[in-house]
Short mmCIF file of C-alpha atoms and ligand atoms in Angstrom, two decimals:
data_model
loop_
_atom_site.label_atom_id
_atom_site.label_comp_id
_atom_site.label_asym_id
_atom_site.label_seq_id
_atom_site.Cartn_x
_atom_site.Cartn_y
_atom_site.Cartn_z
CA UNK A 1 104.68 47.82 111.25
CA UNK A 2 105.25 44.06 112.52
CA UNK A 3 108.10 41.66 111.63
CA UNK A 4 107.04 38.12 112.04
CA UNK A 5 109.52 36.38 109.89
CA UNK A 6 109.61 33.64 111.93
CA UNK A 7 106.12 33.34 112.89
CA UNK A 8 103.54 30.59 110.83
CA UNK A 9 101.31 32.60 108.19
CA UNK A 10 98.43 34.09 110.45
CA UNK A 11 98.12 37.39 109.37
CA UNK A 12 95.28 38.61 106.98
CA UNK A 13 95.08 36.48 103.68
CA UNK A 14 95.29 38.99 101.13
CA UNK A 15 95.97 38.76 96.86
CA UNK A 16 98.53 40.95 95.45
CA UNK A 17 98.04 41.74 91.09
CA UNK A 18 101.22 43.15 89.95
CA UNK A 19 104.71 41.67 90.72
CA UNK A 20 106.75 44.36 89.68
CA UNK A 21 109.48 46.46 91.60
CA UNK A 22 107.21 47.67 93.84
CA UNK A 23 104.67 44.91 93.80
CA UNK A 24 107.50 42.35 94.69
CA UNK A 25 108.86 44.43 97.96
CA UNK A 26 105.37 44.58 99.15
CA UNK A 27 104.54 41.09 98.90
CA UNK A 28 107.95 40.45 100.65
CA UNK A 29 106.55 42.58 103.16
CA UNK A 30 103.44 40.88 103.89
CA UNK A 31 104.86 36.98 103.54
CA UNK A 32 107.67 38.22 106.28
CA UNK A 33 105.03 39.62 108.64
CA UNK A 34 102.93 35.97 108.31
CA UNK A 35 100.16 37.30 106.26
CA UNK A 36 98.98 34.16 103.34
CA UNK A 37 99.65 35.62 100.18
CA UNK A 38 98.03 35.05 96.46
CA UNK A 39 99.84 36.50 93.80
CA UNK A 40 99.34 37.17 90.05
CA UNK A 41 101.42 38.69 87.44
CA UNK A 42 100.97 38.97 83.58
CA UNK A 43 104.22 37.95 83.08
CA UNK A 44 104.45 35.02 85.51
CA UNK A 45 108.24 34.45 85.50
CA UNK A 46 108.28 37.84 87.82
CA UNK A 47 106.30 35.88 90.53
CA UNK A 48 109.18 33.79 91.21
CA UNK A 49 110.69 35.53 94.01
CA UNK A 50 107.62 35.51 96.26
CA UNK A 51 106.63 32.14 95.32
CA UNK A 52 109.90 31.34 96.78
CA UNK A 53 109.26 33.23 99.64
CA UNK A 54 105.42 31.38 100.26
CA UNK A 55 103.34 33.10 98.29
CA UNK A 56 100.60 30.97 96.04
CA UNK A 57 100.62 32.08 92.37
CA UNK A 58 97.36 32.11 90.62
CA UNK A 59 96.91 31.41 87.32
CA UNK A 60 94.67 34.68 86.17
CA UNK A 61 93.81 38.26 87.74
CA UNK A 62 90.00 36.70 88.38
CA UNK A 63 91.46 33.63 90.20
CA UNK A 64 93.66 35.64 92.36
CA UNK A 65 90.57 38.44 92.90
CA UNK A 66 88.58 35.19 94.02
CA UNK A 67 91.02 33.53 96.11
CA UNK A 68 91.11 36.75 99.19
CA UNK A 69 88.16 39.62 100.00
CA UNK A 70 91.41 42.06 100.56
CA UNK A 71 92.98 42.83 96.96
CA UNK A 72 95.92 44.81 96.30
CA UNK A 73 96.73 45.94 93.38
CA UNK A 74 100.04 47.64 91.79
CA UNK A 75 100.42 47.84 88.56
CA UNK A 76 101.95 50.22 86.30
CA UNK A 77 99.07 52.59 85.43
CA UNK A 78 95.19 52.85 85.29
CA UNK A 79 94.94 51.23 82.06
CA UNK A 80 96.94 48.03 82.97
CA UNK A 81 94.74 47.88 86.12
CA UNK A 82 91.37 48.01 83.95
CA UNK A 83 93.01 45.33 81.72
CA UNK A 84 93.67 43.04 84.50
CA UNK A 85 90.54 43.30 86.42
CA UNK A 86 88.24 43.73 83.22
CA UNK A 87 86.73 39.96 83.94
CA UNK A 88 87.18 39.88 87.63
CA UNK A 89 84.13 39.44 89.57
CA UNK A 90 84.86 42.19 92.48
CA UNK A 91 81.58 41.60 94.33
CA UNK A 92 81.93 41.46 98.07
CA UNK A 93 86.07 42.33 97.31
CA UNK A 94 87.95 45.03 99.51
CA UNK A 95 90.12 46.70 96.34
CA UNK A 96 93.23 48.88 97.14
CA UNK A 97 94.76 50.51 94.38
CA UNK A 98 98.70 51.41 95.27
CA UNK A 99 98.77 51.72 91.05
CA UNK A 100 99.86 55.44 90.44
CA UNK A 101 97.32 57.91 89.30
CA UNK A 102 95.64 61.18 89.10
CA UNK A 103 92.55 62.25 91.63
CA UNK A 104 90.38 61.73 88.35
CA UNK A 105 91.43 58.42 87.94
CA UNK A 106 91.03 57.64 91.54
CA UNK A 107 87.30 58.77 91.56
CA UNK A 108 86.41 56.94 88.61
CA UNK A 109 87.77 53.93 89.67
CA UNK A 110 86.06 54.27 93.06
CA UNK A 111 82.51 54.84 90.99
CA UNK A 112 84.09 51.72 88.69
CA UNK A 113 84.78 49.58 91.75
CA UNK A 114 81.36 50.42 93.63
CA UNK A 115 79.63 49.50 90.84
CA UNK A 116 80.89 46.30 90.74
CA UNK A 117 80.40 45.59 94.27
CA UNK A 118 83.73 46.09 95.82
CA UNK A 119 84.66 48.45 98.60
CA UNK A 120 87.70 50.60 97.45
CA UNK A 121 90.72 52.67 98.45
CA UNK A 122 93.11 54.43 96.36
CA UNK A 123 96.42 55.06 97.36
CA UNK A 124 100.06 56.74 96.49
CA UNK A 125 103.10 55.60 97.56
CA UNK A 126 105.50 57.79 99.10
CA UNK A 127 108.70 55.65 98.75
CA UNK A 128 110.45 53.32 96.52
CA UNK A 129 110.61 49.38 96.61
CA UNK A 130 114.06 49.30 99.08
CA UNK A 131 112.36 51.61 101.82
CA UNK A 132 109.49 48.95 101.78
CA UNK A 133 109.32 46.72 104.53
CA UNK A 134 111.77 48.84 106.55
CA UNK A 135 109.94 51.21 109.37
CA UNK A 136 113.12 53.42 109.92
CA UNK A 137 112.95 54.41 106.10
CA UNK A 138 110.21 56.53 106.40
CA UNK A 139 108.07 55.31 104.00
CA UNK A 140 104.24 55.63 104.11
CA UNK A 141 101.42 55.73 101.73
CA UNK A 142 98.37 58.04 101.28
CA UNK A 143 95.19 56.11 101.45
CA UNK A 144 91.86 57.63 100.35
CA UNK A 145 88.30 56.50 100.09
CA UNK A 146 86.29 54.04 102.16
CA UNK A 147 87.27 54.60 105.84
CA UNK A 148 85.28 51.45 107.11
CA UNK A 149 87.31 49.62 104.63
CA UNK A 150 90.86 51.76 105.90
CA UNK A 151 89.24 50.89 109.48
CA UNK A 152 89.27 47.27 108.96
CA UNK A 153 92.13 46.89 107.11
CA UNK A 154 94.47 49.26 108.40
CA UNK A 155 97.14 47.24 110.32
CA UNK A 156 97.58 44.60 107.49
CA UNK A 157 98.24 47.63 105.27
CA UNK A 158 100.16 49.29 107.88
CA UNK A 159 102.50 46.14 107.33
CA UNK A 160 105.03 47.20 104.30
CA UNK A 161 105.33 51.11 105.36
CA UNK A 162 103.35 53.55 107.41
CA UNK A 163 99.88 54.76 106.31
CA UNK A 164 98.32 58.26 106.41
CA UNK A 165 94.04 58.32 105.70
CA UNK A 166 93.71 61.52 103.92
CA UNK A 167 89.94 61.29 103.44
CA UNK A 168 86.92 59.54 101.76
CA UNK A 169 86.91 61.16 98.80
CA UNK A 170 89.30 58.61 96.64
CA UNK A 171 91.13 61.30 94.62
CA UNK A 172 92.75 62.82 97.75
CA UNK A 173 95.61 60.02 97.93
CA UNK A 174 96.74 60.74 94.75
CA UNK A 175 96.33 64.60 94.99
CA UNK A 176 98.45 64.53 97.93
CA UNK A 177 100.86 62.28 96.25
CA UNK A 178 101.02 64.14 93.28
CA UNK A 179 101.34 67.43 94.87
CA UNK A 180 104.29 66.15 96.89
CA UNK A 181 106.16 64.80 93.66
CA UNK A 182 105.22 68.20 92.20
CA UNK A 183 107.06 69.83 94.73
CA UNK A 184 109.72 67.47 94.59
CA UNK A 185 110.04 68.14 91.04
CA UNK A 186 110.41 72.06 91.51
CA UNK A 187 113.34 71.46 94.44
CA UNK A 188 115.24 68.83 91.31
CA UNK A 189 115.19 71.26 88.86
CA UNK A 190 116.49 73.79 91.16
CA UNK A 191 119.12 71.29 92.61
CA UNK A 192 120.27 70.70 88.72
CA UNK A 193 120.63 74.40 88.02
CA UNK A 194 122.79 74.69 91.14
CA UNK A 195 125.31 71.81 90.28
CA UNK A 196 125.28 73.21 86.69
CA UNK A 197 126.72 76.67 87.89
CA UNK A 198 129.35 75.11 89.71
CA UNK A 199 130.44 72.34 87.17
CA UNK A 200 132.82 74.41 85.49
CA UNK A 201 134.98 75.86 88.65
CA UNK A 202 137.53 73.56 90.59
CA UNK A 203 134.44 72.97 93.34
CA UNK A 204 133.97 68.93 94.31
CA UNK A 205 130.29 68.32 93.62
CA UNK A 206 130.33 65.88 96.68
CA UNK A 207 131.15 69.06 98.91
CA UNK A 208 129.03 71.11 97.52
CA UNK A 209 126.08 68.33 97.91
CA UNK A 210 126.36 69.05 101.86
CA UNK A 211 126.06 72.52 101.48
CA UNK A 212 123.24 72.08 98.90
CA UNK A 213 121.07 69.86 101.51
CA UNK A 214 121.76 71.75 104.69
CA UNK A 215 120.65 75.11 102.52
CA UNK A 216 117.22 73.25 101.12
CA UNK A 217 116.49 71.70 104.65
CA UNK A 218 116.70 75.20 106.10
CA UNK A 219 114.58 77.06 103.67
CA UNK A 220 112.26 74.07 103.63
CA UNK A 221 110.63 75.67 106.73
CA UNK A 222 109.04 77.92 105.06
CA UNK A 223 106.19 75.65 103.92
CA UNK A 224 104.66 76.50 106.87
CA UNK A 225 104.80 80.45 106.93
CA UNK A 226 103.00 79.97 103.41
CA UNK A 227 100.19 77.77 104.87
CA UNK A 228 99.77 80.48 107.63
CA UNK A 229 99.17 83.11 104.86
CA UNK A 230 96.92 81.31 103.12
CA UNK A 231 94.92 80.43 106.01
CA UNK A 232 94.78 83.93 106.87
CA UNK A 233 94.31 85.17 103.51
CA UNK A 234 96.78 87.90 104.55
CA UNK A 235 100.21 87.12 102.55
CA UNK A 236 101.80 90.76 104.29
CA UNK A 237 101.98 88.59 107.74
CA UNK A 238 105.56 88.05 108.88
CA UNK A 239 106.73 88.91 105.56
CA UNK A 240 111.04 88.52 105.97
CA UNK A 241 112.21 88.69 102.24
CA UNK A 242 109.21 90.62 100.08
CA UNK A 243 108.52 89.62 96.55
CA UNK A 244 110.10 92.96 95.73
CA UNK A 245 113.38 92.62 97.29
CA UNK A 246 113.32 88.89 95.70
CA UNK A 247 112.72 89.80 92.60
CA UNK A 248 115.61 92.37 92.28
CA UNK A 249 117.63 89.16 93.08
CA UNK A 250 116.14 87.32 90.55
CA UNK A 251 118.78 89.85 88.21
CA UNK A 252 121.82 88.28 90.01
CA UNK A 253 120.92 84.90 89.36
CA UNK A 254 120.20 85.37 85.97
CA UNK A 255 123.08 87.13 85.12
CA UNK A 256 125.46 84.58 87.31
CA UNK A 257 124.22 81.77 85.08
CA UNK A 258 125.03 83.74 82.25
CA UNK A 259 128.23 84.14 83.68
CA UNK A 260 128.94 80.83 84.56
CA UNK A 261 127.81 79.35 80.95
CA UNK A 262 124.56 77.98 82.12
CA UNK A 263 120.98 78.03 80.52
CA UNK A 264 118.49 79.72 83.19
CA UNK A 265 115.62 77.82 81.25
CA UNK A 266 114.53 76.11 84.70
CA UNK A 267 114.25 79.41 86.73
CA UNK A 268 112.99 81.35 84.06
CA UNK A 269 109.22 80.64 83.76
CA UNK A 270 108.93 81.00 87.62
CA UNK A 271 110.82 84.49 87.73
CA UNK A 272 108.41 85.61 84.92
CA UNK A 273 105.22 85.14 87.04
CA UNK A 274 107.10 86.78 90.20
CA UNK A 275 107.63 89.84 87.72
CA UNK A 276 103.79 89.15 86.85
CA UNK A 277 102.95 89.46 90.72
CA UNK A 278 105.52 92.31 91.13
CA UNK A 279 103.45 94.28 88.56
CA UNK A 280 100.14 93.78 90.26
CA UNK A 281 101.71 95.61 93.27
CA UNK A 282 102.57 92.83 95.32
CA UNK A 283 105.97 93.71 96.28
CA UNK A 284 105.54 94.31 99.90
CA UNK A 285 104.24 91.08 100.42
CA UNK A 286 105.47 86.91 100.45
CA UNK A 287 105.65 85.05 97.45
CA UNK A 288 102.53 83.30 98.43
CA UNK A 289 100.21 85.36 95.92
CA UNK A 290 101.93 82.79 93.51
CA UNK A 291 99.25 80.08 94.68
CA UNK A 292 96.30 82.43 93.44
CA UNK A 293 98.28 83.56 90.25
CA UNK A 294 98.45 79.77 89.28
CA UNK A 295 94.90 79.11 89.58
CA UNK A 296 93.96 82.18 87.86
CA UNK A 297 95.91 81.67 85.05
CA UNK A 298 95.09 77.90 84.54
CA UNK A 299 91.17 78.47 84.55
P1 NDP B 301 107.31 47.76 87.18
O1 NDP B 301 107.30 48.60 85.92
O2 NDP B 301 108.21 47.22 87.89
O3 NDP B 301 105.95 46.74 87.38
C1 NDP B 301 104.88 47.33 86.40
C2 NDP B 301 103.77 46.20 86.70
O4 NDP B 301 102.60 46.58 85.91
C3 NDP B 301 104.38 45.00 86.27
O5 NDP B 301 103.81 44.14 87.27
C4 NDP B 301 103.54 44.72 84.71
O6 NDP B 301 103.54 43.19 84.44
C5 NDP B 301 102.20 45.61 85.18
N1 NDP B 301 101.45 46.04 84.08
C6 NDP B 301 102.29 46.55 83.13
N2 NDP B 301 101.24 46.89 82.22
C7 NDP B 301 99.92 45.95 82.18
C8 NDP B 301 98.71 45.99 81.86
N3 NDP B 301 98.50 46.16 80.45
N4 NDP B 301 98.45 44.97 82.31
C9 NDP B 301 98.86 43.92 83.21
N5 NDP B 301 99.78 44.09 84.09
C10 NDP B 301 100.51 45.09 83.46
O7 NDP B 301 106.84 48.88 88.13
P2 NDP B 301 106.61 49.19 89.83
O8 NDP B 301 106.54 47.86 90.56
O9 NDP B 301 107.63 49.72 89.74
O10 NDP B 301 105.47 50.23 90.05
C11 NDP B 301 104.16 50.00 90.05
C12 NDP B 301 103.16 51.10 90.58
O11 NDP B 301 104.04 51.41 91.92
C13 NDP B 301 103.15 51.89 89.39
O12 NDP B 301 102.11 52.85 89.66
C14 NDP B 301 104.53 53.04 90.05
O13 NDP B 301 104.32 54.68 89.54
C15 NDP B 301 104.31 52.81 91.38
N6 NDP B 301 104.94 53.63 92.07
C16 NDP B 301 106.39 52.79 92.08
C17 NDP B 301 107.61 53.43 92.70
C18 NDP B 301 109.03 52.97 92.25
O14 NDP B 301 109.80 53.57 92.57
N7 NDP B 301 109.16 52.26 91.43
C19 NDP B 301 107.20 54.38 93.72
C20 NDP B 301 106.13 54.71 93.85
C21 NDP B 301 105.09 54.25 93.37
P3 NDP B 301 104.42 42.84 83.26
O15 NDP B 301 105.72 41.92 84.50
O16 NDP B 301 104.13 41.56 82.75
O17 NDP B 301 105.67 43.92 82.57
#
């Protein structure tokens, strides 16, 4: 990432559709790095901050698209992208979609854009707005779709946040994004259950938070063993705490929840699936069979 705040606007010119919280943060970073920027937003008042920082404001999405070859879209959802770009001529454009969506939406949007003569990259932002434009924040964006587009504009895309190109399949950026967000969702469920367990006691949440963070960080390393077991197909490899032991321990977790007056409804669905794996005779293995169980039960 570069920071040329005092340099003239010599970077690749680009268009940004959507100046909500995320779009504004992105636009600020490109302007600070010397990229001429044209913006459009449905509600024009929300372009004022970027206009004051030097962006040109277009009267319509179609005019903004016409202004530059590289067009970045950061709108609420896939429907808003469809609405905004309905009347725009995409011929010869390089369209980069930073709007959060599903893998199927990414693939459909790629076909839609290509049919209109554009190259297309879908993306998933792994950051919140305050992290944008700060290399030390660890912010990055998954990209997938046109490798040629990514190669040509990679340096411009790397201005607001790090970049991770995850393949030519335009669904892969959203898939990686949502997979990480789904893991985070499970983690938050556990975190809130843990805070609830100690909440009625004389235990300071701030002190407890430190313990929680260290424990989750230490446990997070186990994802590498899971990956190794998935790749080798040997779920009994290097097992430390086998499924039978973990399932037996669940009784203590549930009884403690009851003693502390905490609903176990965030934990129970996972524990029920552990019992199902156990009933399949997989007690000596790690819990990695959960992956196969989820795939089987959904089909
Ligand atoms: P905001 O709610 O701040 O902005 C939403 C943007 O979408 C605005 O520009 C809004 O325009 C526009 N919009 C909504 N509906 C339509 C429509 N029908 N037609 C045209 N424009 C429309 O959201 P963010 O900027 O925070 O988020 C933008 C994208 O970035 C989302 O996909 C979000 O998931 C993603 N993202 C956001 C993160 C965050 O922490 N904020 C983190 C990671 C990804 P208007 O101003 O007129 O309402």
